[in-house]
Coordinates of C-alpha atoms in Angstrom, one line a residue:
Chain O
X1 CA 0.9 -183.0 23.9
X2 CA 4.3 -182.3 22.3
X3 CA 7.3 -181.5 24.4
X4 CA 7.2 -177.8 23.9
X5 CA 3.5 -177.5 24.8
X6 CA 4.1 -179.6 27.9
X7 CA 6.9 -177.3 29.0
X8 CA 5.0 -174.1 28.3
X9 CA 1.9 -175.5 30.1
X10 CA 4.0 -176.4 33.2
X11 CA 5.7 -173.0 33.3
X12 CA 2.4 -171.3 32.9
X13 CA 0.7 -173.3 35.6
X14 CA 3.6 -172.6 38.0
X15 CA 3.6 -168.9 37.2
X16 CA -0.2 -168.7 37.8
X17 CA 0.3 -170.2 41.2
X18 CA 2.8 -167.5 42.0
X19 CA 0.5 -164.8 40.7
X20 CA -2.6 -166.0 42.5
X21 CA -3.3 -165.2 46.1
X22 CA -2.8 -161.4 46.4
X23 CA 0.9 -161.0 46.2
X24 CA 2.6 -157.7 45.3
X25 CA 1.6 -156.9 41.7
X26 CA 4.9 -155.4 40.5
X27 CA 6.8 -158.5 41.5
X28 CA 4.3 -160.8 39.8
X29 CA 4.5 -158.7 36.6
X30 CA 8.3 -158.8 36.7
X31 CA 8.5 -162.5 37.1
X32 CA 6.1 -163.0 34.1
X33 CA 8.2 -160.5 32.1
X34 CA 11.3 -162.6 32.7
X35 CA 9.8 -165.9 31.7
X36 CA 7.3 -165.1 28.9
X37 CA 6.9 -164.8 26.0
X38 CA 8.8 -168.0 25.5
X39 CA 12.5 -168.3 24.7
X40 CA 13.8 -171.4 22.9
X41 CA 13.4 -173.5 26.2
X42 CA 16.5 -175.3 25.2
X43 CA 17.3 -176.8 28.6
X44 CA 13.8 -178.3 29.3
X45 CA 13.7 -179.7 25.8
X46 CA 17.1 -181.3 26.3
X47 CA 15.8 -182.8 29.6
X48 CA 12.8 -184.3 28.0
X49 CA 14.7 -185.5 25.0
X50 CA 17.1 -187.4 27.2
X51 CA 14.3 -188.9 29.3
X52 CA 12.7 -190.0 26.1
X53 CA 15.9 -191.4 24.7
X54 CA 16.4 -193.3 28.0
X55 CA 13.0 -195.0 27.4
X56 CA 11.1 -193.2 30.2
X57 CA 7.5 -194.4 30.5
X58 CA 6.3 -191.3 32.3
X59 CA 7.6 -187.7 32.1
X60 CA 6.2 -185.9 35.2
X61 CA 9.6 -185.6 36.9
X62 CA 11.4 -184.8 33.7
X63 CA 9.0 -181.9 32.9
X64 CA 9.2 -180.6 36.5
X65 CA 13.0 -180.7 36.4
X66 CA 13.1 -179.1 33.0
X67 CA 10.7 -176.3 34.1
X68 CA 12.8 -175.8 37.2
X69 CA 16.0 -175.4 35.0
X70 CA 14.2 -172.9 32.8
X71 CA 13.0 -170.8 35.8
X72 CA 16.6 -170.8 37.0
X73 CA 17.9 -169.8 33.6
X74 CA 15.5 -166.9 33.5
X75 CA 16.4 -165.9 37.1
X76 CA 20.1 -165.8 36.2
X77 CA 19.4 -163.6 33.2
X78 CA 17.4 -161.1 35.4
X79 CA 20.3 -160.9 37.9
X80 CA 23.0 -160.8 35.2
X81 CA 21.3 -157.8 33.6
X82 CA 21.3 -155.8 36.9
X83 CA 23.2 -152.5 37.0
X84 CA 25.9 -154.0 39.3
X85 CA 26.7 -156.7 36.7
X86 CA 26.1 -156.3 32.9
X87 CA 23.8 -153.2 33.2
X88 CA 21.9 -154.4 30.2
X89 CA 18.8 -152.4 29.3
X90 CA 17.4 -154.9 26.9
X91 CA 17.0 -158.7 26.8
X92 CA 15.2 -160.8 24.1
X93 CA 14.6 -157.6 22.3
X94 CA 12.6 -156.0 25.1
X95 CA 13.5 -154.0 28.2
X96 CA 15.4 -156.1 30.7
X97 CA 13.5 -156.6 34.0
X98 CA 15.5 -154.0 35.9
X99 CA 14.9 -151.5 33.1
X100 CA 11.2 -152.1 33.1
X101 CA 10.6 -152.5 36.9
X102 CA 13.7 -151.1 38.7
X103 CA 16.6 -152.8 40.4
X104 CA 14.9 -153.7 43.7
X105 CA 12.0 -155.6 41.9
X106 CA 14.6 -157.2 39.6
X107 CA 16.6 -158.6 42.5
X108 CA 13.4 -160.0 44.0
X109 CA 12.1 -161.4 40.8
X110 CA 15.3 -163.4 40.4
X111 CA 15.0 -164.6 44.0
X112 CA 11.3 -165.5 43.5
X113 CA 12.1 -167.4 40.3
X114 CA 14.8 -169.5 42.1
X115 CA 12.2 -170.4 44.7
X116 CA 9.6 -171.1 42.1
X117 CA 12.0 -173.5 40.4
X118 CA 12.5 -175.7 43.4
X119 CA 8.8 -175.5 44.3
X120 CA 7.9 -176.5 40.7
X121 CA 10.3 -179.4 40.9
X122 CA 8.9 -180.7 44.2
X123 CA 5.3 -180.3 43.3
X124 CA 5.7 -181.8 39.9
X125 CA 7.3 -184.9 41.4
X126 CA 4.4 -185.4 43.7
X127 CA 3.0 -188.0 41.3
X128 CA 6.4 -189.5 40.5
X129 CA 8.3 -189.0 43.8
X130 CA 11.1 -191.6 43.3
X131 CA 13.7 -189.3 41.7
X132 CA 12.8 -186.1 43.6
X133 CA 15.9 -186.1 45.8
X134 CA 18.3 -187.0 43.0
X135 CA 16.7 -184.3 40.8
X136 CA 16.9 -181.7 43.6
X137 CA 20.6 -182.4 44.0
X138 CA 21.3 -182.2 40.3
X139 CA 19.4 -179.0 39.9
X140 CA 20.9 -177.3 43.0
X141 CA 24.4 -178.3 41.9
X142 CA 23.8 -176.7 38.5
X143 CA 23.0 -173.3 40.1
X144 CA 24.8 -173.0 43.4
X145 CA 28.3 -173.3 44.7
X146 CA 30.9 -174.4 43.9
X147 CA 30.3 -175.0 40.1
X148 CA 26.8 -173.7 39.2
X149 CA 25.7 -170.6 37.3
X150 CA 25.8 -168.4 40.4
X151 CA 29.4 -169.5 41.0
X152 CA 30.1 -168.8 37.3
X153 CA 28.8 -165.2 37.6
X154 CA 30.9 -164.7 40.8
X155 CA 34.1 -165.6 38.9
X156 CA 33.6 -162.2 37.2
X157 CA 34.4 -160.6 40.6
X158 CA 37.7 -162.5 40.9
X159 CA 41.1 -161.2 39.8
X160 CA 42.2 -164.5 38.3
X161 CA 39.8 -166.6 36.2
X162 CA 40.2 -170.0 34.5
X163 CA 38.2 -169.6 31.3
X164 CA 37.2 -173.2 31.1
X165 CA 36.0 -173.3 34.7
X166 CA 34.2 -170.0 34.3
X167 CA 32.3 -171.0 31.2
X168 CA 31.5 -174.4 32.5
X169 CA 29.9 -173.0 35.6
X170 CA 28.2 -170.1 33.8
X171 CA 26.7 -172.0 30.9
X172 CA 27.4 -175.7 30.8
X173 CA 26.2 -176.4 34.3
X174 CA 22.5 -175.9 33.4
X175 CA 22.9 -178.0 30.2
X176 CA 24.7 -180.8 32.1
X177 CA 21.9 -180.7 34.7
X178 CA 19.3 -180.9 32.0
X179 CA 20.8 -184.0 30.5
X180 CA 21.5 -185.6 33.9
X181 CA 18.0 -184.8 35.1
X182 CA 16.5 -186.4 32.0
X183 CA 18.3 -189.6 32.7
X184 CA 17.6 -189.5 36.5
X185 CA 13.9 -189.0 35.9
X186 CA 13.9 -192.1 33.8
X187 CA 15.6 -194.1 36.5
X188 CA 19.0 -194.2 34.8
X189 CA 22.4 -193.3 36.3
X190 CA 22.7 -189.5 35.5
X191 CA 26.5 -189.3 35.6
X192 CA 27.3 -190.7 32.1
X193 CA 25.1 -187.9 30.7
X194 CA 27.1 -185.1 32.1
X195 CA 29.5 -185.0 29.1
X196 CA 26.6 -184.4 26.6
X197 CA 25.4 -181.5 28.7
X198 CA 28.8 -180.0 29.2
X199 CA 29.6 -180.2 25.5
X200 CA 26.2 -178.6 24.5
X201 CA 26.8 -175.9 27.1
X202 CA 30.2 -175.2 25.7
X203 CA 28.6 -175.0 22.2
X204 CA 26.0 -172.5 23.4
X205 CA 28.6 -170.4 25.2
X206 CA 30.8 -170.2 22.1
X207 CA 27.7 -169.3 20.0
X208 CA 26.9 -166.6 22.5
X209 CA 30.4 -165.2 22.4
X210 CA 30.2 -165.1 18.5
X211 CA 26.8 -163.4 18.7
X212 CA 28.2 -160.8 21.1
X213 CA 31.3 -160.2 18.9
X214 CA 29.8 -160.4 15.4
X215 CA 26.0 -160.5 15.7
X216 CA 23.6 -157.5 15.7
X217 CA 21.5 -156.5 18.7
X218 CA 18.2 -157.3 16.8
X219 CA 19.0 -160.9 16.0
X220 CA 20.7 -161.5 19.4
X221 CA 17.9 -159.8 21.3
X222 CA 20.3 -158.0 23.6
X223 CA 23.1 -155.5 23.3
X224 CA 26.2 -156.8 21.6
X225 CA 29.9 -156.0 22.1
X226 CA 29.6 -156.3 25.9
X227 CA 32.3 -158.9 26.4
X228 CA 35.0 -156.6 25.0
X229 CA 33.5 -153.5 26.7
X230 CA 33.5 -155.3 30.1
X231 CA 36.8 -157.2 29.5
X232 CA 34.9 -160.5 30.0
X233 CA 36.5 -163.8 29.1
X234 CA 35.2 -164.9 25.7
X235 CA 36.1 -167.6 23.1
X236 CA 36.2 -164.8 20.4
X237 CA 38.5 -162.6 22.4
X238 CA 40.8 -165.6 23.0
X239 CA 40.7 -167.3 19.6
X240 CA 39.3 -164.8 17.1
X241 CA 36.1 -165.2 15.0
X242 CA 37.5 -168.0 12.8
X243 CA 39.0 -169.8 15.7
X244 CA 35.7 -169.7 17.7
X245 CA 33.8 -171.0 14.6
X246 CA 36.2 -173.9 14.4
X247 CA 35.8 -174.6 18.1
X248 CA 32.0 -174.5 17.8
X249 CA 32.2 -177.2 15.0
X250 CA 34.5 -179.3 17.1
X251 CA 32.4 -179.0 20.3
X252 CA 29.1 -179.8 18.5
X253 CA 30.7 -182.9 17.0
X254 CA 32.0 -183.9 20.5
X255 CA 28.5 -183.4 21.9
X256 CA 26.8 -185.7 19.3
X257 CA 29.3 -188.4 19.9
X258 CA 29.1 -188.2 23.7
X259 CA 25.6 -189.6 24.0
X260 CA 25.7 -192.7 26.2
X261 CA 24.2 -195.9 24.8
X262 CA 20.4 -195.9 25.2
X263 CA 17.3 -197.0 23.4
X264 CA 16.9 -193.6 21.5
X265 CA 20.6 -192.8 20.8
X266 CA 20.1 -192.4 17.0
X267 CA 17.2 -189.9 17.1
X268 CA 18.8 -188.0 20.0
X269 CA 22.1 -187.7 18.0
X270 CA 20.1 -186.3 15.0
X271 CA 18.4 -183.8 17.2
X272 CA 21.7 -182.6 18.6
X273 CA 23.3 -182.1 15.2
X274 CA 20.2 -180.2 14.0
X275 CA 20.3 -177.9 17.0
X276 CA 24.0 -177.2 16.7
X277 CA 23.5 -175.9 13.1
X278 CA 21.0 -173.4 14.4
X279 CA 23.6 -172.0 16.8
X280 CA 25.9 -170.2 14.3
X281 CA 24.9 -166.5 14.1
X282 CA 23.4 -165.4 10.8
X283 CA 26.1 -164.0 8.5
X284 CA 28.8 -166.2 10.0
X285 CA 27.4 -169.5 8.7
X286 CA 30.0 -171.2 6.6
X287 CA 29.2 -172.7 3.1
X288 CA 30.4 -176.1 4.4
X289 CA 28.1 -176.0 7.5
Chain L
X1 CA 23.5 -183.9 70.5
X2 CA 21.3 -180.9 71.6
X3 CA 19.2 -179.0 69.1
X4 CA 21.5 -176.1 68.8
X5 CA 24.6 -178.3 68.1
X6 CA 22.6 -180.3 65.6
X7 CA 21.5 -177.2 63.7
X8 CA 25.0 -175.7 63.7
X9 CA 26.5 -178.9 62.6
X10 CA 24.1 -179.2 59.7
X11 CA 24.7 -175.6 58.6
X12 CA 28.4 -176.1 58.8
X13 CA 28.4 -179.3 56.8
X14 CA 26.2 -177.7 54.1
X15 CA 28.5 -174.6 54.0
X16 CA 31.6 -176.8 53.7
X17 CA 30.0 -178.6 50.7
X18 CA 29.5 -175.2 49.0
X19 CA 33.1 -174.1 49.8
X20 CA 34.8 -177.3 48.7
X21 CA 35.5 -178.0 45.0
X22 CA 37.2 -174.9 43.7
X23 CA 34.4 -172.3 43.5
X24 CA 35.1 -168.6 43.5
X25 CA 36.7 -167.7 46.8
X26 CA 35.0 -164.3 47.3
X27 CA 31.5 -165.8 47.0
X28 CA 32.4 -168.6 49.4
X29 CA 33.6 -166.1 51.9
X30 CA 30.5 -163.9 51.6
X31 CA 28.2 -166.8 52.1
X32 CA 30.1 -167.8 55.3
X33 CA 30.0 -164.2 56.5
X34 CA 26.2 -164.2 56.1
X35 CA 25.6 -167.4 58.1
X36 CA 28.4 -167.5 60.7
X37 CA 29.0 -166.7 63.5
X38 CA 25.7 -168.0 64.6
X39 CA 22.6 -165.9 65.2
X40 CA 19.9 -167.1 67.5
X41 CA 18.8 -169.7 65.0
X42 CA 15.2 -169.1 66.1
X43 CA 13.5 -170.7 63.1
X44 CA 15.3 -174.0 63.1
X45 CA 15.0 -174.2 66.8
X46 CA 11.2 -173.7 66.5
X47 CA 11.1 -176.4 63.8
X48 CA 12.9 -178.9 66.0
X49 CA 10.8 -178.0 69.0
X50 CA 7.6 -178.6 67.1
X51 CA 8.8 -181.9 65.7
X52 CA 9.7 -182.9 69.3
X53 CA 6.4 -181.8 70.7
X54 CA 4.7 -183.9 68.0
X55 CA 6.5 -186.9 69.2
X56 CA 8.9 -187.4 66.3
X57 CA 11.0 -190.5 66.5
X58 CA 13.7 -189.1 64.1
X59 CA 14.8 -185.6 63.3
X60 CA 16.7 -185.8 60.0
X61 CA 13.9 -184.1 58.0
X62 CA 13.2 -181.5 60.7
X63 CA 16.9 -180.5 61.0
X64 CA 17.1 -180.3 57.2
X65 CA 14.0 -178.1 56.9
X66 CA 15.2 -176.0 59.8
X67 CA 18.6 -175.5 58.3
X68 CA 17.0 -174.6 55.0
X69 CA 14.8 -171.9 56.7
X70 CA 17.9 -170.5 58.4
X71 CA 19.8 -170.2 55.1
X72 CA 16.8 -168.5 53.5
X73 CA 16.6 -166.1 56.5
X74 CA 20.3 -165.3 56.0
X75 CA 19.8 -164.9 52.3
X76 CA 16.9 -162.4 52.8
X77 CA 19.1 -160.3 55.2
X78 CA 21.9 -160.2 52.6
X79 CA 19.5 -158.9 49.9
X80 CA 17.5 -156.6 52.2
X81 CA 20.8 -154.9 53.2
X82 CA 21.7 -154.1 49.5
X83 CA 22.1 -150.5 48.5
X84 CA 18.9 -150.7 46.4
X85 CA 16.9 -151.7 49.5
X86 CA 17.9 -150.7 53.1
X87 CA 21.4 -149.8 52.2
X88 CA 22.5 -151.1 55.6
X89 CA 26.3 -151.0 56.2
X90 CA 26.2 -153.2 59.3
X91 CA 24.4 -156.4 60.4
X92 CA 24.8 -158.3 63.6
X93 CA 27.3 -155.7 64.6
X94 CA 29.6 -156.4 61.6
X95 CA 29.8 -155.1 58.1
X96 CA 26.9 -156.2 56.0
X97 CA 27.8 -158.6 53.1
X98 CA 27.6 -155.9 50.5
X99 CA 29.7 -153.5 52.7
X100 CA 32.3 -156.2 53.0
X101 CA 32.3 -157.8 49.6
X102 CA 30.5 -155.3 47.2
X103 CA 26.9 -155.4 45.8
X104 CA 27.6 -158.0 43.0
X105 CA 28.9 -160.6 45.4
X106 CA 26.1 -159.8 47.9
X107 CA 23.4 -160.4 45.2
X108 CA 25.1 -163.7 44.3
X109 CA 25.6 -164.8 48.0
X110 CA 21.9 -164.4 48.5
X111 CA 21.2 -166.4 45.4
X112 CA 23.6 -169.1 46.4
X113 CA 22.2 -169.3 49.9
X114 CA 18.6 -169.8 48.5
X115 CA 20.0 -172.7 46.4
X116 CA 21.9 -174.1 49.3
X117 CA 18.7 -174.1 51.4
X118 CA 16.8 -176.3 49.0
X119 CA 19.8 -178.5 48.4
X120 CA 20.3 -179.0 52.2
X121 CA 16.6 -179.8 52.5
X122 CA 16.7 -182.5 49.8
X123 CA 20.0 -184.1 50.8
X124 CA 19.0 -184.1 54.5
X125 CA 15.8 -185.9 53.6
X126 CA 17.7 -188.7 51.8
X127 CA 17.6 -190.8 54.9
X128 CA 14.0 -189.8 55.7
X129 CA 12.4 -189.1 52.3
X130 CA 8.7 -189.4 53.2
X131 CA 8.1 -185.8 54.0
X132 CA 10.5 -184.2 51.4
X133 CA 7.8 -183.0 48.9
X134 CA 5.6 -181.6 51.7
X135 CA 8.6 -179.9 53.3
X136 CA 9.8 -178.4 49.9
X137 CA 6.3 -177.0 49.4
X138 CA 6.1 -175.5 52.9
X139 CA 9.6 -174.0 52.6
X140 CA 9.0 -172.6 49.1
X141 CA 5.7 -171.1 50.1
X142 CA 7.4 -169.3 53.0
X143 CA 9.9 -167.6 50.7
X144 CA 8.3 -167.1 47.3
X145 CA 5.2 -165.6 45.8
X146 CA 2.5 -164.8 46.7
X147 CA 3.0 -164.7 50.5
X148 CA 6.6 -165.4 51.3
X149 CA 9.5 -163.2 52.5
X150 CA 10.4 -162.2 48.9
X151 CA 6.9 -161.0 48.4
X152 CA 7.0 -159.2 51.7
X153 CA 10.1 -157.3 50.6
X154 CA 8.4 -156.5 47.2
X155 CA 5.5 -154.8 49.0
X156 CA 8.0 -152.0 49.8
X157 CA 8.0 -151.2 46.1
X158 CA 4.2 -150.9 46.0
X159 CA 2.3 -147.6 46.5
X160 CA -0.4 -149.2 48.7
X161 CA 0.5 -151.6 51.4
X162 CA -1.6 -153.6 53.8
X163 CA 0.5 -153.6 57.0
X164 CA -0.8 -157.0 58.2
X165 CA -0.2 -158.7 54.8
X166 CA 3.2 -157.1 54.5
X167 CA 4.5 -158.1 57.9
X168 CA 3.0 -161.6 57.6
X169 CA 4.9 -162.1 54.4
X170 CA 8.1 -160.5 55.5
X171 CA 8.5 -162.1 58.9
X172 CA 5.7 -164.5 59.9
X173 CA 6.0 -166.6 56.8
X174 CA 9.3 -168.2 57.9
X175 CA 8.0 -168.8 61.4
X176 CA 4.9 -170.3 60.1
X177 CA 7.0 -172.6 57.8
X178 CA 9.2 -173.5 60.7
X179 CA 6.3 -174.7 62.8
X180 CA 4.5 -176.4 59.9
X181 CA 7.7 -178.1 58.8
X182 CA 8.3 -179.4 62.3
X183 CA 4.9 -181.0 62.3
X184 CA 5.2 -182.3 58.7
X185 CA 8.6 -183.9 59.4
X186 CA 6.9 -185.8 62.3
X187 CA 4.2 -187.1 59.9
X188 CA 1.5 -184.7 61.3
X189 CA -0.8 -182.4 59.4
X190 CA 1.1 -179.1 59.2
X191 CA -1.9 -176.8 58.7
X192 CA -3.0 -176.5 62.4
X193 CA 0.5 -175.3 63.2
X194 CA 0.4 -172.3 61.0
X195 CA -1.2 -170.1 63.6
X196 CA 1.6 -170.6 66.1
X197 CA 4.2 -169.6 63.6
X198 CA 2.2 -166.7 62.4
X199 CA 1.8 -165.4 65.9
X200 CA 5.5 -165.9 66.7
X201 CA 6.4 -164.1 63.5
X202 CA 4.2 -161.2 64.4
X203 CA 5.8 -161.0 67.8
X204 CA 9.3 -161.0 66.3
X205 CA 8.3 -158.3 63.8
X206 CA 6.9 -156.1 66.6
X207 CA 10.0 -156.6 68.7
X208 CA 12.1 -155.7 65.6
X209 CA 10.1 -152.5 65.1
X210 CA 10.6 -151.6 68.8
X211 CA 14.3 -152.3 68.5
X212 CA 14.5 -150.0 65.4
X213 CA 12.6 -147.2 67.1
X214 CA 13.9 -147.4 70.6
X215 CA 16.9 -149.7 70.7
X216 CA 20.5 -148.8 70.1
X217 CA 22.7 -150.0 67.2
X218 CA 25.0 -152.0 69.5
X219 CA 22.3 -154.2 71.1
X220 CA 20.3 -154.5 67.9
X221 CA 23.4 -155.4 65.8
X222 CA 22.3 -153.1 63.0
X223 CA 21.5 -149.5 62.3
X224 CA 18.4 -148.2 64.0
X225 CA 15.8 -145.6 63.0
X226 CA 15.6 -147.0 59.5
X227 CA 11.8 -147.6 59.5
X228 CA 11.1 -143.9 60.0
X229 CA 13.9 -142.8 57.6
X230 CA 12.7 -145.1 54.9
X231 CA 9.0 -144.5 55.6
X232 CA 8.5 -148.2 56.1
X233 CA 5.4 -149.5 57.8
X234 CA 6.1 -150.4 61.4
X235 CA 4.0 -151.2 64.5
X236 CA 5.7 -148.4 66.4
X237 CA 5.0 -145.8 63.7
X238 CA 1.4 -146.9 63.7
X239 CA 0.7 -147.5 67.4
X240 CA 3.5 -145.7 69.3
X241 CA 6.0 -147.4 71.7
X242 CA 3.5 -148.2 74.4
X243 CA 0.9 -149.4 71.9
X244 CA 3.5 -151.7 70.3
X245 CA 4.6 -153.1 73.7
X246 CA 0.9 -153.9 74.5
X247 CA 0.6 -155.5 71.1
X248 CA 3.7 -157.6 71.7
X249 CA 2.3 -158.9 75.0
X250 CA -1.0 -159.8 73.3
X251 CA 0.6 -161.5 70.4
X252 CA 3.0 -163.6 72.6
X253 CA 0.0 -164.7 74.7
X254 CA -1.9 -165.6 71.5
X255 CA 1.1 -167.6 70.3
X256 CA 1.4 -169.7 73.5
X257 CA -2.3 -170.5 73.4
X258 CA -2.4 -171.4 69.7
X259 CA -0.3 -174.6 70.1
X260 CA -2.3 -177.5 68.8
X261 CA -2.9 -180.5 71.0
X262 CA 0.2 -182.8 70.9
X263 CA 2.2 -185.0 73.2
X264 CA 4.6 -182.2 74.2
X265 CA 2.2 -179.2 74.4
X266 CA 3.1 -178.2 77.9
X267 CA 6.9 -178.0 77.5
X268 CA 6.5 -176.2 74.1
X269 CA 4.2 -173.6 75.7
X270 CA 6.7 -173.0 78.4
X271 CA 9.4 -172.5 75.7
X272 CA 7.3 -170.0 73.8
X273 CA 6.6 -167.9 76.9
X274 CA 10.3 -167.9 77.8
X275 CA 11.3 -166.8 74.2
X276 CA 8.7 -164.1 74.1
X277 CA 10.2 -162.5 77.3
X278 CA 13.6 -162.3 75.6
X279 CA 12.1 -160.3 72.7
X280 CA 11.5 -156.9 74.5
X281 CA 14.4 -154.6 73.8
X282 CA 16.5 -153.8 76.9
X283 CA 15.4 -150.6 78.5
X284 CA 11.8 -151.1 77.4
X285 CA 11.1 -154.2 79.6
X286 CA 8.2 -153.5 81.9
X287 CA 8.2 -154.3 85.6
X288 CA 5.2 -156.6 85.0
X289 CA 6.8 -158.5 82.2

């Protein structure tokens, strides 16, 4: 089974477990709405790619950690879209969860997806329990306080915000966790892999800022122009479109060169370069790129 | 160290980890507000009491699981109090988290506490890793879909609600998990312990319904009369005050007699009977009780 099929199958199985057993139907439908149909599944793919590059001989723990990170990513989108935050009516080109199911069910869907993430991680590690505690720590750190995505979102409620810290928490944290979890699941020291994840997260954040500032709602799958409207920190607001494009090139290059030495370093580097090219919003791609 | 000190010390250490490292200050303050000063810590005490009754020779995993359940309980209170649910301005006699910090930070504080729960469980099990996967499963089941507290809250958004299923999910699930986690942490089969937790949870829910219907805001520490105002299912609305008091007696008796055979069955039974007496709201206590 290829990586993408393995990831979808794990997410689907976990979701079925949540849906089975007579729980409240609206919450079940809202959770499914948040996770399917599939997004790019970038974080779990990164996790598996790193595990593979590290020479892992089994992938149960890596798949479980990757699926957990994807559920947590989806949960954060559901909560970020709430009326008290971004108040976004659409996401991935469809109604956001709160637009489709109401704010109460959207709050609970996010909560239930956070729980499902940690449940999926633990149950998936039942057949490969060695790294479960390290992986739980890595995943929790990426989401909670002081530097995870929830902390990142909370910086929007503070009067003074450090842009680097904010973006690192809000976006890079999950990428760093994906890279580190891939290494930890293969029995390698996760710490040297943080830089790759951080850099990739930075690249995705800059691409997201570009999409918000210069993309269109259809190709971005969500309303655009929100950063300026909500006075949110953004690389485009700070450096302009051209400056942000330069920064994206620079950060992608930094990501590719930050891969620690490992059996699969060459193919992982090629994958990173290929992914980075996909990030530039259509219409902004440079001739040189 | 006695059980209560051990629990407080574990909660405090976990909270300090969340607060340290330069995270957003408002979120940190909101999380602390939700967890301290201490409540009765009923669920972690139950978890430790069961582990002790099972003859556990170490308590690291039981304390970790108990602390996780307490964080999850606190998280559920923060989210339940949100304007889109109960819209409660006070909790434990103080401003609720959203009243003190605003709804956005309250949503995030709940999220961060859910994450902190699973993080505390995993890290606490680092020195006693044997039961970590079983405990993660038990804890997740108590909170998520289909039968955990988040599912319980979501039943309030459904048109048709089964009272027993609703209350079991909303209240009993965490008690059942506390009892089962205590047993699992001692290396015992957790399943026979579910009934004790379920019955205790039922007792607490009935006591809570009585408090809401016939207590006063000062002794309940939160606004009363909300079940009727919000048309929520409640034992008092269904059976009346006297009927609910009878039911509480019956359920407490059932709890005490549902303790599985174990080395410490007698002292655990005495503890349960003593706790049950504390549950009847002041002014409703019967001469016979």
